[in-house]
Amino acid sequence: MTTIRWGHEAFDCELGIADDGVVSLTLPGESGSGTPLPLAEVTTADHGSVWSSSRLVLTAIGERLRYRAHRTPSEKDWRVLVVELRDEVSGLAVEVTYRSPDGIPVLRSEVVVRNEGNAPLRLESVTSLVAGSLMALDTADVLWAENDWLAECRWRREPVRLTSPDRDGRHRAAHSKGAFVVAGQRVWSSCGHLPMGGLTDRTTGRTWMWQIEHNGGGWRWECGEHDGAGYVALLGPEDHDHGWSRVLAPGDEFRTVPVALAFSADGGPDDAFAALTRYRRATRRPHPDHDGLPVIFNDYMNCLMGDPTTAKLLPLIDAAAGAGAEYFVIDAGWYAEEGENWWDTVGAWQPSRTRFPGGLQKVLDRIRERGMVPGLWLEPEVVGVRSPLAETLPEEAFFRRDGVRVNDCVRYHLDLRHPAARAHLDEVVDRLVGECGVGYLKLDHNINPGSGTSSHAGETPADGLLGHNRAHLDWLDGVLDRHPHLVLENCGSGGMRMDHALLSRMQLQSTSDQQNLDRYAPIAASAPTAVTPEQAAVWAYPQPEDSLDEVAFTMVSALLGRIHLSGRIAELQPEARALVQEAVAVYRIIRADLPQAVPAWPLGLPGWEDPWLALTLSTPATTYLTVWRRGGDDTTTLPLPRLSDVDVVVEKLYPATGSAEARWSPGELAVTLPTAPSAVLYRLTTRGVDG
């Protein structure tokens, strides 16, 4: 056996090469039990599994893969390991690339397979990452996040033994046939579930968290038992869940979607989420917005709701500027004539004449005059069935299956692999940015056109969808290459496209379309599990009929993310308006810390019905703590063990004159909120610690 150590101080691994060429990877903290799994698992139509089951591990090709070579390319701030493998029977060559950012306990993995044989191979599944022997399962829990419209980021946790029972007794059982499986479906990457999961030990705190970095619904992860220990396999689209396949002619290759695996030795899920937060920052496209964190007003939520006009916008523009907003975004409806059913006519993205009698440009100029950057809403990938674009763009520019153009909710879906589709969208963006001076685009997506597109001969719809997803990312890169200061918001019916593939390009993520402030609280509290805080756009929508506690509640929800101010703020009474201005002023004080802070949840990951919720964002010297009360007793105690041995100063930041009270004891803070719903933001500063 040849052993090669690879990694860095925060993530140290061993690559083992047996005398027969079998390769294994030992990750930090592995249980040491069981036999290793291959570095990659692959199925083709004529090379399936060696153990019949619903799993996508224990494959014939995976079992036959043998070491060919490895290399460690040099890359600034990253450690890289590339392992080359080959299956002599099928002629398939496999290249596994592991990357880890210095100082961050996260492993990024992707796989390239190449047909070096003489006959075509029909791929049906290729893992992006396989990891075995992660931990003993008797004290292990699996974590996953359900994600629905208006109810995003709902994390759940249960013992692994509920889905992978201990079946051994007098006689050792063979391999299991099942596992805990979560799979995305269709177009939205996070409709149903976040493309994330985790495995944590209840006793030791050892934790693995993973994310699949794919901007479509074609993904799957499975977690279960292999030879007495926990394993995980992460994949993009595959045949079992998505009907995916790809024919590789001799010489052809296929690259999987990238995935990431974060490790915490003893800090539980909070530490693993902190590592993922740092990793997400290290792997996204640089942009000034990530550091500036400007306050955004958007006219949609609990406000104009897709019905903007000059008369309605002008008082909102003045009120938003008075509240301290720095961007003003006109949401849906700006392209529709009054009285028009615009849903099935969209696609050209030209300003309405009847909504803006003096022209939309006059409204945009007013936004600039009030010191704000104007923004607009777009749904770029759709064309209404009654839009002129439906007839002028070529048939191949749309999603099709079996030669039939796909129609969902009286809308067609563009295939961004086609040059005409991309040229159309480039013209729209360049016109809005160059001619109209727009500095912000909210990019939405509100249809689900099924399994994908089979526009090309012999293509499965799932493979066509993968091609479109990759072209979508390339289009976004092109937009930002041409307009590097343009801010792009990622929206898909709220949070139905919450994935790192898109967020590594786009600057903000819409976290929800939830209109009820009490229901938004668990979404806002949980959003940093999936999104860096500085990218998490949270609606703050005070209403004239709200109590002052409710105004503060909705404002507090956004203070540890990105303020998306909305609501009928022009109609607020002076006390409520002052509360909004106070919140924005506090945000401007603390926002410089947020791009370096990492999240934690003192009361555990938020439950949808929990009466109390809490989120911290921490730098070395400062901890910001948001606490929400929706019911229950008027006092809760928050454990903060990392502050138990330091001198702590507790400050109530917002609302400054509210009735919240806090009592500090070493390692815990007791918070009293006399009314429900109510919320408060504290700052805890540790004396003698450099920030």
XYZ file of C-alpha atoms in Angstrom:
691
model
C 0.000 0.000 0.000
C 1.256 3.458 -0.953
C -0.059 6.332 1.160
C -0.065 9.951 -0.022
C -0.960 12.731 2.427
C -2.769 15.676 0.930
C -4.521 18.789 2.175
C -3.718 21.453 4.751
C -3.976 22.066 8.475
C -7.758 22.466 8.409
C -8.453 19.493 6.107
C -5.873 16.694 5.974
C -6.542 13.516 3.944
C -4.780 10.326 2.897
C -4.863 8.790 -0.556
C -4.239 5.056 -0.367
C -3.075 3.081 -3.423
C -3.135 -0.687 -2.923
C -0.765 -3.030 -4.716
C -3.585 -4.096 -7.051
C -4.318 -0.463 -7.990
C -7.447 0.007 -5.878
C -7.564 3.603 -4.630
C -9.198 4.889 -1.449
C -9.462 8.299 0.188
C -9.409 8.600 3.986
C -11.033 11.829 5.128
C -10.380 13.556 8.467
C -12.253 11.988 11.362
C -13.261 8.828 9.495
C -14.535 6.036 11.715
C -12.004 3.541 10.390
C -14.636 0.795 10.155
C -15.810 -0.895 7.010
C -14.252 -1.208 3.593
C -13.602 1.909 1.509
C -15.787 2.906 -1.402
C -14.275 3.843 -4.788
C -13.431 7.457 -5.532
C -16.194 7.436 -8.153
C -19.190 5.273 -8.971
C -20.465 4.997 -12.553
C -23.293 3.096 -14.205
C -23.882 2.658 -17.907
C -26.645 0.789 -19.695
C -24.404 -2.291 -19.987
C -22.373 -1.929 -16.773
C -24.659 -1.667 -13.767
C -24.269 -2.547 -10.105
C -22.604 -5.472 -8.368
C -25.293 -5.429 -5.661
C -28.870 -4.935 -6.782
C -30.433 -2.074 -4.827
C -31.859 1.407 -5.089
C -28.432 2.875 -4.287
C -26.026 4.360 -6.792
C -22.928 2.942 -5.114
C -21.394 -0.546 -5.393
C -21.255 -0.262 -9.169
C -19.391 -2.620 -11.476
C -17.291 0.139 -13.046
C -16.530 1.653 -9.630
C -15.333 -1.692 -8.317
C -13.040 -2.167 -11.340
C -11.437 1.286 -11.349
C -7.672 1.129 -10.918
C -5.038 3.746 -10.287
C -3.344 5.270 -13.298
C -1.664 8.442 -11.997
C -2.128 11.428 -9.719
C -0.883 14.995 -9.609
C -1.079 18.011 -7.305
C -1.312 21.162 -9.446
C -0.276 24.435 -7.875
C -3.097 26.952 -7.367
C -3.076 30.126 -5.281
C -4.888 29.728 -1.937
C -6.044 26.205 -2.826
C -4.773 22.649 -2.494
C -5.578 20.491 -5.520
C -5.384 16.734 -6.011
C -6.210 15.063 -9.329
C -6.469 11.266 -9.422
C -6.635 9.389 -12.734
C -8.352 5.984 -12.821
C -9.346 3.510 -15.513
C -11.680 0.560 -15.973
C -10.083 -1.850 -18.430
C -13.345 -3.704 -19.151
C -15.452 -0.744 -20.337
C -12.527 1.425 -21.454
C -13.791 4.276 -19.269
C -11.193 6.671 -17.864
C -12.140 8.635 -14.740
C -10.460 11.791 -13.457
C -11.402 12.877 -9.937
C -10.434 16.412 -8.911
C -10.416 17.394 -5.246
C -9.856 21.006 -4.218
C -9.757 22.549 -0.756
C -9.263 26.242 0.122
C -6.406 26.881 2.543
C -7.600 27.159 6.120
C -11.182 26.021 5.430
C -12.281 22.420 6.225
C -14.188 21.907 2.972
C -13.544 19.499 0.100
C -14.798 20.390 -3.385
C -15.077 17.546 -5.863
C -15.968 16.953 -9.492
C -15.393 14.073 -11.870
C -14.631 13.812 -15.587
C -15.259 10.515 -17.376
C -13.833 9.809 -20.827
C -14.582 6.948 -23.191
C -11.231 5.453 -24.182
C -12.826 2.312 -25.573
C -13.875 1.366 -29.091
C -17.660 1.399 -28.638
C -20.177 3.996 -27.415
C -21.138 3.973 -23.730
C -24.505 5.182 -22.451
C -23.840 6.829 -19.111
C -26.732 6.628 -16.624
C -25.098 7.910 -13.422
C -21.775 9.403 -12.376
C -21.070 10.459 -8.807
C -19.474 13.837 -8.144
C -18.284 12.605 -4.739
C -18.365 9.353 -2.793
C -17.221 9.292 0.826
C -17.396 6.278 3.138
C -16.560 5.487 6.761
C -17.716 8.964 7.795
C -18.894 7.982 11.283
C -20.484 5.234 13.321
C -24.234 5.284 12.845
C -25.705 4.339 16.229
C -25.386 7.957 17.444
C -25.640 9.654 14.042
C -28.406 11.928 12.725
C -29.112 12.845 9.130
C -30.082 16.449 8.322
C -31.998 17.739 5.332
C -33.953 20.865 4.439
C -37.454 20.945 2.998
C -38.027 23.981 0.822
C -41.436 25.075 -0.372
C -42.826 28.311 -1.754
C -43.438 30.640 1.229
C -41.882 28.038 3.542
C -38.190 27.893 2.680
C -35.198 26.443 4.560
C -37.067 24.130 6.954
C -34.320 21.919 8.340
C -35.162 18.507 9.776
C -33.087 16.009 11.705
C -33.617 12.363 12.576
C -31.503 9.352 13.599
C -29.897 7.577 10.668
C -31.035 4.287 12.191
C -34.634 5.116 11.280
C -33.793 4.658 7.596
C -30.676 2.477 7.937
C -31.591 0.072 10.754
C -28.984 -2.171 12.354
C -29.771 -5.502 10.658
C -26.863 -7.531 12.002
C -27.469 -10.152 14.658
C -26.060 -13.633 14.982
C -25.102 -13.592 11.343
C -23.663 -10.630 9.500
C -26.150 -9.211 7.019
C -25.228 -8.424 3.437
C -25.226 -4.892 2.038
C -28.412 -2.907 2.516
C -30.607 -2.150 -0.456
C -31.827 1.215 0.801
C -30.536 4.581 1.962
C -31.846 8.013 2.903
C -32.290 9.728 -0.470
C -33.091 13.340 -1.324
C -33.399 14.315 -4.982
C -34.261 17.498 -6.829
C -36.718 17.470 -9.690
C -37.288 19.380 -12.903
C -36.220 23.010 -13.363
C -36.054 24.687 -9.948
C -32.934 23.646 -8.042
C -34.472 23.984 -4.571
C -38.177 23.291 -5.092
C -39.019 20.623 -2.535
C -35.607 20.457 -0.883
C -32.417 22.464 -0.679
C -29.576 20.752 -2.612
C -27.880 20.181 0.745
C -27.707 17.686 3.586
C -25.690 16.596 6.556
C -24.605 13.850 8.924
C -23.838 14.615 12.570
C -22.872 12.595 15.653
C -25.104 13.418 18.622
C -22.366 12.498 21.106
C -19.132 13.871 19.680
C -20.404 16.734 17.497
C -18.511 15.400 14.480
C -20.404 16.670 11.458
C -20.321 16.540 7.683
C -22.441 18.984 5.651
C -22.682 18.930 1.871
C -24.068 20.972 -0.990
C -24.605 20.142 -4.656
C -23.646 23.140 -6.799
C -26.174 22.805 -9.579
C -28.714 25.344 -10.861
C -31.376 22.836 -11.889
C -33.505 20.133 -10.298
C -31.314 17.308 -11.598
C -29.444 16.332 -8.430
C -29.455 13.565 -5.821
C -27.746 12.671 -2.581
C -27.925 9.455 -0.656
C -26.725 8.701 2.846
C -26.717 5.312 4.508
C -24.691 2.428 5.879
C -21.821 0.689 4.179
C -20.018 -2.006 6.159
C -21.074 -0.586 9.512
C -20.295 3.097 8.898
C -21.980 6.068 7.279
C -21.419 6.958 3.643
C -22.643 9.697 1.321
C -22.843 9.860 -2.472
C -23.529 13.157 -4.277
C -24.674 13.351 -7.896
C -26.067 15.622 -10.571
C -28.764 14.250 -12.903
C -28.999 10.472 -13.242
C -31.329 7.868 -14.724
C -33.061 6.656 -11.541
C -34.612 9.996 -10.510
C -34.399 12.106 -13.662
C -34.333 9.801 -16.672
C -30.888 11.150 -17.525
C -28.397 9.475 -19.816
C -25.605 10.619 -22.094
C -24.080 8.590 -24.935
C -20.296 8.888 -24.951
C -18.806 8.072 -28.295
C -15.164 6.952 -28.259
C -13.099 9.992 -27.287
C -16.033 11.896 -25.743
C -16.059 13.040 -22.134
C -18.572 14.191 -19.525
C -18.034 16.432 -16.496
C -20.209 16.145 -13.394
C -21.638 19.084 -11.457
C -19.338 20.216 -8.618
C -20.163 19.447 -4.990
C -18.710 20.435 -1.621
C -18.324 18.571 1.682
C -17.648 20.492 4.915
C -16.230 18.981 8.111
C -16.448 19.815 11.796
C -14.480 17.637 14.223
C -16.560 18.427 17.305
C -18.551 21.627 16.721
C -21.752 20.141 15.364
C -23.782 21.534 12.460
C -23.055 25.160 13.425
C -19.318 24.735 12.793
C -19.958 22.908 9.520
C -22.276 25.672 8.309
C -19.620 28.221 9.287
C -17.097 26.341 7.137
C -19.537 26.284 4.207
C -20.071 30.030 4.624
C -16.339 30.686 4.331
C -16.089 28.309 1.386
C -18.967 30.024 -0.453
C -17.181 33.347 -0.114
C -13.956 31.821 -1.446
C -15.645 30.330 -4.528
C -17.926 33.110 -5.755
C -17.260 35.770 -8.343
C -15.877 38.960 -6.694
C -18.246 41.918 -6.758
C -18.400 45.293 -4.950
C -21.877 44.461 -3.653
C -20.476 41.742 -1.388
C -18.651 44.385 0.641
C -20.909 47.435 0.313
C -24.260 45.778 1.193
C -26.446 48.695 0.015
C -30.019 48.916 1.306
C -32.591 48.013 -1.361
C -36.182 49.135 -1.687
C -38.361 46.928 -3.904
C -41.920 48.007 -4.660
C -43.479 44.524 -4.755
C -44.001 42.790 -1.427
C -47.047 43.991 0.556
C -46.803 47.120 -1.563
C -47.584 47.538 -5.290
C -47.635 43.764 -5.914
C -46.887 44.009 -9.633
C -48.961 47.116 -10.391
C -46.481 50.023 -10.686
C -47.451 53.392 -12.168
C -45.798 56.782 -12.100
C -48.408 58.083 -9.636
C -47.855 55.173 -7.256
C -44.074 55.126 -7.536
C -43.218 58.785 -6.939
C -44.299 58.915 -3.263
C -42.623 55.549 -2.657
C -39.384 56.827 -4.166
C -39.410 59.807 -1.832
C -40.267 57.638 1.189
C -37.577 55.069 0.330
C -34.943 57.782 0.013
C -36.063 59.249 3.320
C -35.742 55.849 4.975
C -32.149 55.498 3.761
C -32.513 53.148 0.768
C -29.658 53.148 -1.737
C -31.274 51.110 -4.549
C -34.889 51.342 -5.729
C -36.181 48.367 -7.723
C -39.385 48.478 -9.781
C -40.667 44.918 -9.683
C -43.067 43.066 -11.993
C -45.518 44.942 -14.206
C -43.390 47.768 -15.608
C -43.575 46.273 -19.146
C -47.381 45.749 -19.176
C -50.049 48.130 -20.379
C -52.718 48.940 -17.804
C -55.580 46.459 -17.981
C -53.467 43.990 -19.976
C -53.139 40.345 -18.965
C -49.373 40.497 -19.263
C -48.600 36.973 -18.087
C -48.771 35.444 -21.571
C -47.300 38.420 -23.487
C -43.936 38.881 -21.762
C -40.657 38.512 -23.591
C -39.812 41.809 -25.293
C -39.284 43.725 -22.017
C -40.252 47.157 -23.341
C -41.629 49.775 -20.891
C -45.375 50.294 -20.658
C -46.704 53.505 -22.187
C -49.950 53.727 -20.217
C -48.390 53.085 -16.796
C -45.793 55.821 -17.259
C -47.381 58.710 -19.208
C -44.115 60.642 -19.289
C -42.090 57.512 -19.953
C -40.400 55.065 -17.597
C -37.175 57.021 -17.994
C -38.645 59.932 -16.015
C -39.314 57.587 -13.092
C -35.797 56.167 -13.300
C -34.423 59.710 -13.371
C -36.422 60.541 -10.232
C -34.844 57.554 -8.481
C -31.387 58.860 -9.378
C -32.299 62.401 -8.314
C -33.153 61.049 -4.870
C -29.677 59.497 -4.593
C -30.602 55.898 -5.375
C -29.636 53.431 -8.120
C -32.621 52.253 -10.212
C -33.407 48.594 -10.753
C -35.938 46.504 -12.703
C -37.466 43.023 -12.517
C -36.983 40.525 -15.355
C -37.984 36.943 -16.004
C -35.426 36.348 -18.732
C -35.923 32.672 -19.578
C -39.634 32.894 -20.425
C -41.600 34.082 -23.441
C -45.400 34.340 -23.290
C -47.371 32.447 -25.904
C -48.856 35.766 -27.155
C -45.517 37.576 -27.244
C -44.151 38.554 -30.674
C -40.942 36.747 -29.670
C -42.856 33.460 -29.705
C -43.072 33.763 -33.482
C -39.841 35.567 -34.381
C -37.343 33.436 -32.479
C -36.444 30.122 -34.149
C -38.162 26.961 -32.959
C -34.831 25.562 -31.723
C -34.485 28.495 -29.290
C -37.212 27.016 -27.043
C -37.556 23.932 -24.857
C -38.996 21.090 -26.922
C -39.744 17.430 -26.346
C -40.266 15.057 -29.265
C -40.441 18.053 -31.583
C -43.215 19.763 -29.598
C -42.577 23.162 -28.007
C -43.077 22.921 -24.244
C -45.856 25.135 -22.852
C -46.263 25.680 -19.107
C -48.763 28.197 -17.735
C -49.137 29.717 -21.247
C -45.426 30.436 -21.412
C -42.520 29.001 -23.378
C -39.040 28.441 -21.968
C -35.907 29.599 -23.779
C -33.034 27.172 -24.338
C -29.948 29.284 -23.696
C -27.747 26.923 -25.669
C -29.219 28.465 -28.808
C -27.432 31.630 -30.018
C -30.702 33.400 -30.903
C -32.048 32.966 -27.367
C -28.848 34.276 -25.862
C -28.599 37.172 -28.316
C -32.159 38.215 -27.449
C -31.407 38.317 -23.720
C -28.091 40.101 -24.244
C -29.915 42.791 -26.222
C -32.473 43.222 -23.418
C -29.877 43.516 -20.658
C -27.537 45.786 -22.631
C -30.452 48.074 -23.530
C -31.739 48.342 -19.953
C -28.273 48.924 -18.526
C -26.800 51.025 -21.329
C -29.794 53.115 -22.446
C -31.910 53.226 -19.287
C -29.062 53.346 -16.766
C -30.381 50.432 -14.705
C -27.874 49.220 -12.099
C -29.837 46.306 -10.623
C -31.757 43.445 -12.198
C -33.966 41.075 -10.242
C -33.972 37.869 -12.307
C -37.040 35.775 -11.548
C -38.316 32.417 -12.783
C -41.933 31.327 -12.297
C -42.666 28.313 -14.497
C -41.698 24.653 -14.339
C -41.503 23.219 -17.870
C -41.160 19.604 -16.850
C -38.254 17.236 -17.283
C -36.263 19.397 -19.702
C -35.711 19.608 -23.436
C -34.791 17.067 -26.083
C -34.112 19.580 -28.800
C -31.120 17.661 -30.103
C -31.367 14.254 -31.763
C -30.984 11.370 -29.283
C -30.940 13.705 -26.295
C -32.823 12.860 -23.110
C -34.780 15.817 -21.676
C -32.723 15.691 -18.473
C -29.480 15.986 -20.434
C -30.907 18.865 -22.458
C -31.854 20.566 -19.199
C -28.308 20.101 -17.905
C -27.010 21.726 -21.086
C -29.377 24.664 -20.648
C -28.406 25.008 -16.958
C -24.748 25.256 -17.898
C -25.507 27.727 -20.676
C -27.488 29.812 -18.167
C -24.409 30.080 -15.933
C -22.283 31.015 -18.921
C -24.801 33.704 -19.919
C -24.685 35.202 -16.407
C -20.887 35.282 -16.570
C -21.111 37.121 -19.880
C -23.549 39.695 -18.484
C -21.241 40.481 -15.562
C -18.163 40.509 -17.777
C -19.810 43.303 -19.801
C -21.361 45.077 -16.807
C -19.114 44.372 -13.794
C -20.950 46.774 -11.438
C -24.439 45.548 -12.311
C -26.111 43.860 -9.313
C -28.046 40.668 -10.078
C -30.623 39.212 -7.706
C -31.442 35.514 -7.971
C -35.160 34.829 -7.584
C -37.283 31.854 -8.534
C -40.769 32.154 -7.089
C -39.062 33.323 -3.919
C -36.436 30.784 -2.847
C -36.977 28.007 -5.404
C -33.534 28.529 -6.971
C -31.370 28.692 -3.875
C -28.128 27.035 -4.987
C -24.431 27.886 -4.979
C -24.044 27.504 -8.747
C -26.168 30.625 -9.230
C -24.964 32.373 -6.075
C -21.348 32.006 -7.141
C -22.301 34.410 -9.947
C -25.248 36.480 -8.688
C -24.973 38.914 -5.822
C -28.216 38.401 -3.913
C -30.698 35.617 -3.257
C -34.417 36.137 -2.771
C -35.159 34.104 0.347
C -38.976 33.969 0.066
C -42.231 35.477 -1.168
C -43.695 35.044 2.338
C -46.009 37.976 3.137
C -46.633 37.266 6.836
C -43.985 38.726 9.121
C -44.313 36.009 11.785
C -43.895 33.241 9.185
C -40.927 34.997 7.620
C -38.926 34.858 10.864
C -37.881 31.160 10.630
C -36.990 31.649 6.954
C -34.790 34.659 7.745
C -33.205 32.820 10.676
C -32.448 29.714 8.577
C -31.334 31.464 5.364
C -27.601 31.512 6.320
C -27.589 27.709 6.117
C -27.932 28.042 2.347
C -26.727 31.573 1.554
C -23.972 33.811 2.870
C -25.588 36.475 5.092
C -24.528 39.297 2.793
C -26.390 37.640 -0.104
C -29.609 36.777 1.765
C -32.287 39.262 0.695
C -34.979 39.436 3.387
C -38.167 41.442 2.948
C -38.866 44.112 5.578
C -42.361 45.380 4.826
C -43.900 47.581 7.556
C -47.573 48.400 7.120
C -49.552 51.408 8.421
C -51.803 49.090 10.446
C -48.863 47.316 12.157
C -48.095 47.875 15.818
C -44.699 49.357 16.634
C -43.587 45.908 17.848
C -44.592 44.455 14.474
C -42.736 47.187 12.579
C -39.608 46.421 14.613
C -40.170 42.667 14.119
C -40.176 42.869 10.317
C -37.171 45.204 10.312
C -35.172 42.983 12.702
C -35.650 39.985 10.389
C -33.534 41.690 7.711
C -30.758 43.203 9.839
C -28.432 40.170 9.704
C -28.928 39.741 5.964
C -29.740 42.171 3.165
C -32.522 44.654 3.778
C -35.177 44.415 1.072
C -37.342 47.284 2.270
C -40.915 47.352 0.981
C -44.449 47.849 2.275
C -46.577 50.979 2.254
C -43.890 53.049 3.925
C -45.168 56.362 2.539
C -48.300 55.900 4.695
C -46.509 55.163 7.981
C -47.133 57.315 11.029
C -44.136 59.282 12.388
C -43.258 56.761 15.148
C -43.292 53.831 12.734
C -41.344 55.783 10.127
C -38.738 56.617 12.776
C -38.418 52.902 13.607
C -37.707 52.140 9.945
C -35.098 54.904 9.732
C -33.516 53.696 12.975
C -33.235 50.134 11.624
C -31.549 51.307 8.429
C -29.160 53.498 10.424
C -28.204 50.533 12.649
C -27.715 48.364 9.576
C -25.313 50.886 8.087
C -23.257 50.677 11.293
C -23.035 46.871 11.435
C -22.976 45.895 7.749
C -19.192 46.162 7.422
C -18.920 43.168 9.790
C -21.422 40.911 8.029
C -19.223 39.812 5.066
C -16.693 38.342 7.541
C -19.173 36.884 10.052
C -20.268 33.243 10.309
C -23.670 31.996 11.502
C -24.805 29.877 14.445
C -28.153 29.054 16.043
C -28.165 29.146 19.871
C -31.609 27.501 20.084
C -30.849 24.991 17.335
C -31.877 25.172 13.691
C -35.214 27.033 13.567
C -38.424 25.025 13.557
C -41.384 26.262 11.531
C -43.632 26.508 14.601
C -40.997 27.391 17.232
C -42.196 30.198 19.542
C -38.617 31.517 19.985
C -35.956 31.779 17.274
C -32.360 32.976 17.454
C -29.520 33.607 14.999
C -25.989 34.818 15.661
C -23.426 36.177 13.224
C -19.951 36.281 14.729
C -16.557 37.761 13.983
C -13.587 37.105 16.339
C -14.497 40.081 18.543
C -18.211 40.676 17.948
C -21.368 38.585 17.987
C -24.614 39.955 16.597
C -27.671 38.198 18.001
C -31.206 38.385 16.657
C -33.975 36.992 18.844
C -37.603 36.609 17.748
C -40.552 35.784 19.987
C -43.738 34.543 18.298
C -45.411 33.063 21.391
C -44.695 31.022 24.515
C -43.232 32.351 27.755
C -41.873 35.870 27.765
C -38.289 34.802 28.594
C -35.845 32.392 26.997
C -32.220 31.544 27.785
C -29.738 31.336 24.915
C -26.618 29.191 25.414
C -23.502 30.923 24.056
C -20.725 28.598 25.273
C -17.978 30.184 23.176
C -18.370 33.361 25.202
C -18.250 31.620 28.590
C -14.603 32.450 29.369
C -14.397 36.035 28.094
C -15.496 39.449 29.296
C -18.654 40.356 27.345
C -20.400 43.690 26.849
C -24.069 43.353 25.820
C -25.654 46.214 23.827
C -29.228 46.437 22.618
C -28.886 47.799 19.085
C -32.467 47.747 17.817
C -35.074 48.801 18.690
C -33.209 51.066 21.093
C -36.283 52.061 23.113
C -38.080 48.703 22.998
C -39.089 46.711 26.059
C -36.598 43.876 25.526
C -34.345 43.050 28.467
C -31.235 40.876 28.644
C -29.309 39.349 31.563
C -25.809 38.008 30.925
C -24.264 35.088 32.777
C -21.040 33.427 31.643
C -21.931 31.441 28.541
C -25.615 32.343 28.352
C -27.969 35.252 27.789
C -31.503 35.396 29.206
C -33.744 37.519 26.948
C -37.178 38.834 27.915
C -39.632 40.080 25.284
C -42.919 41.015 26.972
C -45.050 40.962 23.806
C -45.481 38.599 20.862
C -44.659 39.033 18.087
C -41.578 41.062 18.922
C -37.868 40.883 18.138
C -34.578 42.472 19.105
C -30.992 42.763 17.858
C -28.087 42.676 20.335
C -24.365 43.164 19.911
C -22.066 41.192 22.208
C -18.501 42.478 22.211
C -15.628 40.601 23.816
C -13.127 42.866 25.520
C -9.476 42.340 24.705
C -10.095 40.423 21.454
C -8.900 41.898 18.163
C -11.551 41.884 15.450
